[in-house]
Coordinates of N, CA and C in Angstrom, one line a residue:
X59 N -12.9 2.0 -1.6 CA -12.7 3.1 -2.5 C -11.3 3.7 -2.2
X60 N -10.6 4.0 -3.3 CA -9.3 4.7 -3.2 C -9.6 6.2 -3.5
X61 N -9.0 7.1 -2.7 CA -9.2 8.5 -2.8 C -7.9 9.1 -3.3
X62 N -8.0 9.8 -4.4 CA -6.8 10.5 -5.0 C -7.1 12.0 -4.8
X63 N -6.2 12.7 -4.0 CA -6.4 14.1 -3.7 C -5.6 15.0 -4.7
X64 N -6.3 16.0 -5.1 CA -5.8 17.0 -6.1 C -5.9 18.4 -5.4
X65 N -4.7 19.0 -5.3 CA -4.7 20.4 -4.8 C -4.0 21.2 -5.9
X66 N -4.4 22.5 -6.0 CA -3.8 23.4 -6.9 C -2.2 23.3 -6.9
X67 N -1.6 23.1 -8.0 CA -0.2 22.9 -8.1 C 0.3 21.5 -8.1
X68 N -0.7 20.5 -8.2 CA -0.3 19.1 -8.3 C 0.4 18.8 -9.6
X69 N 1.3 17.8 -9.5 CA 2.0 17.3 -10.8 C 1.0 16.5 -11.5
X70 N 0.6 16.9 -12.7 CA -0.4 16.3 -13.5 C -0.1 14.8 -13.8
X71 N 1.0 14.5 -14.3 CA 1.4 13.2 -14.6 C 1.3 12.2 -13.5
X72 N 1.7 12.7 -12.3 CA 1.7 11.8 -11.1 C 0.3 11.5 -10.6
X73 N -0.7 12.3 -11.0 CA -2.1 12.0 -10.7 C -2.8 11.2 -11.8
X74 N -2.7 11.7 -13.0 CA -3.5 11.1 -14.1 C -3.0 9.7 -14.5
X75 N -1.7 9.5 -14.5 CA -1.2 8.2 -14.9 C -1.7 7.1 -14.0
X76 N -1.5 7.2 -12.7 CA -2.0 6.2 -11.8 C -3.5 6.1 -11.8
X77 N -4.2 7.2 -12.0 CA -5.7 7.1 -12.1 C -6.1 6.3 -13.3
X78 N -5.5 6.6 -14.5 CA -5.7 5.8 -15.7 C -5.5 4.3 -15.5
X79 N -4.4 4.0 -14.9 CA -4.1 2.6 -14.7 C -5.1 1.9 -13.8
X80 N -5.5 2.6 -12.7 CA -6.5 2.0 -11.8 C -7.8 1.8 -12.5
X81 N -8.2 2.8 -13.3 CA -9.5 2.7 -14.1 C -9.4 1.5 -15.0
X82 N -8.2 1.2 -15.6 CA -8.1 0.1 -16.6 C -8.2 -1.2 -15.9
X83 N -7.8 -1.3 -14.6 CA -7.9 -2.6 -13.9 C -9.2 -2.6 -13.1
X84 N -10.0 -1.7 -13.3 CA -11.4 -1.6 -12.7 C -11.3 -1.5 -11.2
X85 N -10.4 -0.7 -10.6 CA -10.4 -0.4 -9.2 C -11.1 0.9 -9.0
X86 N -12.0 1.0 -8.0 CA -12.7 2.2 -7.8 C -11.8 3.4 -7.2
X87 N -11.8 4.5 -7.9 CA -11.1 5.6 -7.5 C -12.0 6.9 -7.5
X88 N -11.9 7.6 -6.5 CA -12.6 8.9 -6.4 C -11.6 10.0 -6.3
X89 N -11.7 11.0 -7.2 CA -10.8 12.2 -7.1 C -11.5 13.2 -6.2
X90 N -10.7 13.8 -5.3 CA -11.2 14.8 -4.4 C -10.3 16.1 -4.6
X91 N -11.0 17.2 -5.0 CA -10.3 18.5 -5.1 C -10.3 19.2 -3.8
X92 N -9.1 19.6 -3.4 CA -8.9 20.3 -2.2 C -9.2 21.8 -2.4
X93 N -10.3 22.3 -1.9 CA -10.6 23.7 -2.1 C -11.7 23.9 -3.2
X94 N -12.1 22.8 -3.9 CA -13.1 22.9 -4.9 C -12.9 21.8 -5.9
X95 N -13.9 21.6 -6.8 CA -13.8 20.6 -7.8 C -12.9 20.9 -8.9
X96 N -12.7 22.2 -9.2 CA -11.8 22.6 -10.3 C -10.4 22.8 -9.7
X97 N -9.5 22.1 -10.2 CA -8.1 22.1 -9.7 C -7.2 22.3 -10.9
X98 N -6.2 23.2 -10.7 CA -5.2 23.5 -11.7 C -3.8 22.9 -11.3
X99 N -3.3 22.1 -12.2 CA -2.0 21.5 -11.9 C -0.8 22.5 -12.0
X100 N 0.4 21.9 -11.7 CA 1.6 22.7 -11.7 C 2.0 23.3 -13.1
X101 N 1.4 22.7 -14.1 CA 1.8 23.1 -15.5 C 0.5 23.7 -16.2
X102 N -0.4 24.1 -15.4 CA -1.6 24.9 -15.9 C -2.7 24.0 -16.5
X103 N -2.6 22.7 -16.3 CA -3.7 21.8 -16.8 C -4.8 21.8 -15.8
X104 N -6.0 22.2 -16.2 CA -7.2 22.2 -15.3 C -7.8 20.8 -15.3
X105 N -8.2 20.4 -14.1 CA -8.8 19.0 -14.0 C -10.1 19.2 -13.1
X106 N -11.1 18.5 -13.5 CA -12.3 18.5 -12.7 C -12.4 17.3 -11.8
X107 N -12.4 17.5 -10.5 CA -12.4 16.4 -9.5 C -13.9 15.9 -9.4
X108 N -14.0 14.6 -8.9 CA -15.3 14.1 -8.7 C -16.1 14.8 -7.6
X109 N -15.4 15.2 -6.6 CA -15.9 15.9 -5.4 C -14.9 16.9 -4.9
X110 N -15.4 17.9 -4.2 CA -14.6 18.9 -3.5 C -14.6 18.3 -2.1
X111 N -13.5 18.6 -1.4 CA -13.4 18.2 0.0 C -14.5 18.7 0.9
X112 N -15.0 19.9 0.6 CA -16.1 20.5 1.3 C -17.4 19.8 1.1
X113 N -17.5 18.9 0.1 CA -18.8 18.3 -0.2 C -18.9 16.9 0.4
X114 N -17.9 16.5 1.2 CA -18.0 15.1 1.7 C -17.4 15.1 3.1
X115 N -17.9 14.1 3.9 CA -17.2 13.9 5.2 C -16.0 13.0 5.0
X116 N -15.3 12.8 6.1 CA -14.1 11.8 6.0 C -14.8 10.5 5.7
X117 N -14.4 9.9 4.5 CA -15.0 8.6 4.1 C -14.8 7.5 5.1
X118 N -15.8 6.6 5.2 CA -15.7 5.4 6.0 C -15.2 4.3 5.1
X119 N -15.2 4.4 3.8 CA -14.8 3.3 2.9 C -13.4 3.4 2.3
X120 N -12.5 4.0 3.1 CA -11.1 4.2 2.5 C -10.4 2.8 2.4
X121 N -10.1 2.5 1.2 CA -9.2 1.3 0.9 C -7.8 1.8 0.6
X122 N -7.7 3.1 0.3 CA -6.4 3.6 0.0 C -6.5 5.1 -0.3
X123 N -5.3 5.8 -0.2 CA -5.2 7.2 -0.5 C -4.0 7.4 -1.4
X124 N -4.1 8.3 -2.3 CA -3.0 8.6 -3.2 C -2.7 10.1 -3.2
X125 N -1.5 10.5 -3.0 CA -1.0 11.8 -2.9 C 0.0 12.1 -4.0
X126 N -0.5 12.8 -5.1 CA 0.5 13.2 -6.1 C 1.3 14.4 -5.5
X127 N 2.5 14.5 -6.1 CA 3.4 15.6 -5.7 C 3.2 16.8 -6.5
X128 N 4.3 17.5 -6.7 CA 4.3 18.8 -7.4 C 4.3 19.9 -6.4
X129 N 4.7 21.1 -6.9 CA 4.7 22.3 -6.1 C 3.9 23.4 -6.7
X130 N 3.1 24.1 -6.0 CA 2.9 23.9 -4.5 C 1.8 22.9 -4.1
X131 N 1.5 22.0 -5.0 CA 0.5 21.0 -4.7 C 0.7 20.2 -3.4
X132 N 2.0 19.8 -3.2 CA 2.3 19.0 -2.0 C 2.0 19.9 -0.8
X133 N 2.4 21.1 -0.8 CA 2.2 22.0 0.3 C 0.7 22.2 0.6
X134 N 0.0 22.3 -0.5 CA -1.5 22.5 -0.4 C -2.2 21.3 0.2
X135 N -1.7 20.1 -0.2 CA -2.2 18.9 0.4 C -1.9 18.8 1.9
X136 N -0.7 19.1 2.2 CA -0.3 19.0 3.6 C -1.1 20.0 4.5
X137 N -1.4 21.1 4.0 CA -2.2 22.1 4.8 C -3.6 21.7 5.0
X138 N -4.1 20.7 4.2 CA -5.5 20.3 4.3 C -5.8 19.4 5.5
X139 N -6.6 19.8 6.4 CA -7.0 19.0 7.5 C -7.7 17.7 7.0
X140 N -8.5 17.9 5.9 CA -9.3 16.8 5.3 C -8.3 15.7 4.8
X141 N -7.3 16.1 4.1 CA -6.3 15.1 3.6 C -5.6 14.4 4.7
X142 N -5.1 15.2 5.7 CA -4.4 14.6 6.8 C -5.3 13.6 7.6
X143 N -6.5 13.9 7.7 CA -7.5 13.0 8.4 C -7.7 11.8 7.7
X144 N -7.8 11.9 6.3 CA -8.0 10.7 5.5 C -6.7 9.8 5.5
X145 N -5.6 10.4 5.4 CA -4.3 9.7 5.5 C -4.2 9.0 6.8
X146 N -4.5 9.7 7.9 CA -4.4 9.1 9.2 C -5.4 7.9 9.4
X147 N -6.6 8.1 8.9 CA -7.6 7.0 8.9 C -7.1 5.8 8.1
X148 N -6.5 6.0 7.0 CA -6.0 4.9 6.2 C -4.9 4.2 6.9
X149 N -4.0 4.9 7.6 CA -2.9 4.4 8.3 C -3.4 3.6 9.5
X150 N -4.3 4.1 10.2 CA -4.8 3.4 11.4 C -5.5 2.1 11.1
X151 N -6.0 2.0 9.8 CA -6.7 0.8 9.4 C -5.9 -0.1 8.5
X152 N -4.6 0.2 8.4 CA -3.7 -0.6 7.6 C -4.0 -0.6 6.1
X153 N -4.6 0.5 5.6 CA -5.0 0.6 4.2 C -3.8 1.2 3.4
X154 N -3.9 1.2 2.1 CA -2.8 1.7 1.3 C -2.6 3.2 1.4
X155 N -1.4 3.6 1.5 CA -1.0 5.0 1.5 C 0.1 5.1 0.4
X156 N -0.2 5.9 -0.7 CA 0.7 6.0 -1.8 C 1.0 7.5 -2.0
X157 N 2.3 7.8 -2.1 CA 2.7 9.2 -2.3 C 3.9 9.2 -3.3
X158 N 3.9 10.3 -4.1 CA 4.9 10.4 -5.1 C 5.6 11.7 -5.1
X159 N 6.8 11.8 -5.5 CA 7.6 13.1 -5.7 C 7.8 13.7 -4.4
X160 N 7.3 14.9 -4.1 CA 7.5 15.6 -2.8 C 6.5 15.1 -1.8
X161 N 5.4 14.5 -2.2 CA 4.3 14.1 -1.3 C 4.7 13.1 -0.2
X162 N 5.7 12.2 -0.4 CA 6.1 11.4 0.7 C 6.6 12.2 1.9
X163 N 7.0 13.4 1.7 CA 7.4 14.3 2.8 C 6.2 14.5 3.8
X164 N 5.0 14.5 3.3 CA 3.8 14.6 4.2 C 3.7 13.4 5.1
X165 N 4.0 12.2 4.5 CA 3.9 11.0 5.3 C 5.0 11.0 6.4
X166 N 6.2 11.5 6.0 CA 7.3 11.5 6.9 C 7.0 12.5 8.1
X167 N 6.5 13.6 7.8 CA 6.2 14.6 8.9 C 5.0 14.1 9.7
X168 N 4.2 13.2 9.2 CA 3.1 12.7 10.0 C 3.5 11.5 10.8
X169 N 4.8 11.1 10.7 CA 5.3 10.0 11.4 C 4.9 8.6 10.9
X170 N 4.5 8.6 9.6 CA 4.0 7.3 9.1 C 5.0 6.5 8.3
X171 N 6.3 7.0 8.3 CA 7.3 6.3 7.6 C 8.3 5.6 8.5
X172 N 8.1 5.7 9.8 CA 9.1 5.2 10.7 C 9.2 3.7 10.5
X173 N 10.5 3.2 10.3 CA 10.8 1.8 10.1 C 10.5 1.3 8.7
X174 N 10.1 2.2 7.8 CA 9.7 1.9 6.4 C 10.8 2.2 5.4
X175 N 10.9 1.6 4.3 CA 11.7 2.0 3.2 C 10.8 2.9 2.4
X176 N 11.5 4.0 1.9 CA 10.7 5.0 1.1 C 11.6 5.7 0.2
X177 N 11.0 6.4 -0.8 CA 11.8 7.2 -1.7 C 11.0 8.5 -2.0
X178 N 11.6 9.5 -2.7 CA 11.0 10.7 -2.9 C 11.8 11.5 -4.0
X179 N 11.3 12.7 -4.3 CA 12.0 13.5 -5.3 C 13.3 14.1 -4.6
X180 N 14.3 14.3 -5.4 CA 15.6 14.8 -4.9 C 15.4 16.0 -4.0
X181 N 16.0 16.0 -2.9 CA 16.0 17.2 -2.0 C 15.0 17.0 -0.9
X182 N 14.1 16.1 -1.0 CA 13.1 15.9 0.1 C 13.4 14.7 1.0
X183 N 14.6 14.1 0.8 CA 14.9 13.0 1.7 C 14.9 13.3 3.2
X184 N 15.3 14.5 3.5 CA 15.3 14.9 4.9 C 14.0 14.9 5.6
X185 N 12.9 14.9 4.8 CA 11.5 15.0 5.3 C 10.9 13.6 5.5
X186 N 11.7 12.5 5.1 CA 11.2 11.2 5.3 C 11.5 10.7 6.7
X187 N 11.0 11.4 7.7 CA 11.4 11.1 9.1 C 11.2 9.7 9.5
X188 N 12.3 9.0 9.9 CA 12.2 7.6 10.4 C 12.3 6.6 9.3
X189 N 12.4 7.0 8.0 CA 12.4 6.0 6.9 C 13.8 5.7 6.5
X190 N 14.0 4.6 5.9 CA 15.2 4.3 5.2 C 15.1 4.7 3.8
X191 N 15.8 5.7 3.3 CA 15.7 6.2 2.0 C 16.3 5.1 1.0
X192 N 15.5 4.8 -0.1 CA 15.9 3.9 -1.1 C 15.9 4.7 -2.4
X193 N 17.0 4.6 -3.2 CA 17.2 5.4 -4.4 C 16.6 4.6 -5.6
X194 N 15.3 4.3 -5.6 CA 14.6 3.6 -6.6 C 13.5 4.4 -7.2
X195 N 13.0 4.1 -8.4 CA 11.9 4.8 -8.9 C 10.6 4.7 -8.0
X196 N 10.4 3.5 -7.6 CA 9.2 3.2 -6.8 C 9.5 2.2 -5.7
X197 N 9.1 2.4 -4.5 CA 9.4 1.6 -3.4 C 8.1 1.1 -2.7
X198 N 7.9 -0.2 -2.5 CA 6.8 -0.7 -1.8 C 7.2 -1.3 -0.5
X199 N 6.7 -0.8 0.6 CA 7.0 -1.4 1.9 C 5.6 -1.6 2.7
X200 N 5.1 -2.8 2.6 CA 3.8 -3.1 3.2 C 2.7 -2.3 2.6
X201 N 2.0 -1.5 3.4 CA 0.9 -0.7 2.8 C 1.3 0.7 2.3
X202 N 2.6 0.9 2.3 CA 3.1 2.2 1.8 C 3.8 2.1 0.5
X203 N 3.4 2.9 -0.5 CA 4.1 3.0 -1.8 C 4.5 4.4 -2.0
X204 N 5.8 4.6 -2.3 CA 6.4 5.9 -2.6 C 7.1 5.8 -3.9
X205 N 7.2 7.0 -4.6 CA 7.9 7.0 -5.8 C 8.6 8.4 -6.0
X206 N 9.6 8.4 -6.9 CA 10.5 9.5 -7.1 C 9.9 10.8 -7.7
X207 N 9.1 10.6 -8.8 CA 8.6 11.8 -9.5 C 7.8 11.4 -10.7
X208 N 7.6 12.4 -11.6 CA 6.8 12.2 -12.8 C 7.3 11.1 -13.7
X209 N 8.6 10.9 -13.8 CA 9.1 9.8 -14.6 C 8.8 8.4 -14.0
X210 N 8.4 8.4 -12.7 CA 8.1 7.1 -12.1 C 6.6 6.9 -12.0
X211 N 5.8 7.7 -12.7 CA 4.3 7.6 -12.5 C 3.8 6.3 -13.0
X212 N 4.3 5.7 -14.1 CA 3.9 4.4 -14.5 C 4.2 3.3 -13.5
X213 N 5.4 3.3 -13.0 CA 5.7 2.3 -12.0 C 4.9 2.4 -10.7
X214 N 4.7 3.7 -10.3 CA 3.8 4.0 -9.2 C 2.4 3.5 -9.4
X215 N 1.8 3.8 -10.6 CA 0.5 3.3 -10.9 C 0.4 1.8 -10.9
X216 N 1.3 1.1 -11.5 CA 1.3 -0.3 -11.5 C 1.5 -0.9 -10.2
X217 N 2.3 -0.3 -9.3 CA 2.5 -0.8 -8.0 C 1.2 -0.7 -7.2
X218 N 0.5 0.4 -7.3 CA -0.8 0.5 -6.7 C -1.8 -0.5 -7.2
X219 N -1.8 -0.7 -8.6 CA -2.7 -1.6 -9.2 C -2.4 -3.0 -8.6
X220 N -1.2 -3.4 -8.6 CA -0.8 -4.7 -8.1 C -1.2 -4.9 -6.7
X221 N -1.2 -3.9 -5.8 CA -1.7 -4.0 -4.5 C -3.1 -4.4 -4.4
X222 N -3.9 -4.0 -5.3 CA -5.4 -4.2 -5.3 C -5.8 -5.4 -6.2
X223 N -5.2 -5.7 -7.3 CA -5.6 -6.7 -8.2 C -4.6 -7.8 -8.4
X224 N -3.5 -7.7 -7.8 CA -2.5 -8.8 -7.9 C -1.5 -8.5 -9.1
X225 N -0.4 -9.2 -9.0 CA 0.7 -9.0 -10.0 C 0.2 -9.4 -11.4
X226 N -0.5 -10.6 -11.5 CA -0.9 -11.1 -12.8 C -1.7 -10.1 -13.6
X227 N -2.8 -9.5 -12.9 CA -3.7 -8.6 -13.6 C -2.9 -7.3 -13.9
X228 N -2.1 -6.8 -13.0 CA -1.3 -5.6 -13.2 C -0.4 -5.8 -14.4
X229 N 0.3 -7.0 -14.5 CA 1.2 -7.2 -15.6 C 0.4 -7.3 -17.0
X230 N -0.8 -7.9 -17.0 CA -1.6 -8.0 -18.2 C -1.9 -6.5 -18.7
X231 N -2.2 -5.7 -17.8 CA -2.5 -4.3 -18.1 C -1.2 -3.6 -18.6
X232 N -0.1 -3.8 -17.9 CA 1.2 -3.2 -18.4 C 1.5 -3.7 -19.8
X233 N 1.3 -4.9 -20.1 CA 1.6 -5.4 -21.5 C 0.6 -4.8 -22.5
X234 N -0.7 -4.7 -22.1 CA -1.7 -4.1 -23.0 C -1.4 -2.7 -23.3
X235 N -0.8 -2.0 -22.4 CA -0.4 -0.6 -22.5 C 1.0 -0.4 -23.2
X236 N 1.6 -1.6 -23.5 CA 3.0 -1.6 -24.1 C 4.0 -0.9 -23.2
X237 N 3.9 -1.1 -21.9 CA 4.9 -0.5 -21.0 C 5.9 -1.6 -20.6
X238 N 7.1 -1.2 -20.6 CA 8.2 -2.2 -20.2 C 8.5 -2.0 -18.8
X239 N 8.9 -3.1 -18.2 CA 9.3 -3.0 -16.8 C 10.8 -3.0 -16.7

């Protein structure tokens, strides 16, 4: 199972677009609201998560974690012991870790980007501790996927999909959605 974490102030596009793509390729995703099931994005859009962090233990079935950015969503994710524990568990088991916009800064401060290529939203490059910054919309380095921001949400979502279902299936979905690469 992939766990997508939502905290108040998350960037809506960075969460919903990858979620939609993963649902289309039939990859299991569970949304987890940090602090409750009702979460409000950075632009006032309310979203209902599948579970609240308080309703579940650290999952044993983590295949991947997704951290949308936005402010103060990124800060709220980083403050969460639950999120940090899930990210750490994914890292320890070589599972997918995906972060977009400001959220790659969380991975950098956790020491998970050492020796990796990564990208992030402008101004957060200094928080990618140990990473080689790459000025691309989306960067894949092994089990870590990072992306620049809301405008990169499609590329981010398709990169995550490709990780789980392969390039062919991801490209079929991209074409069905009329998305250009």
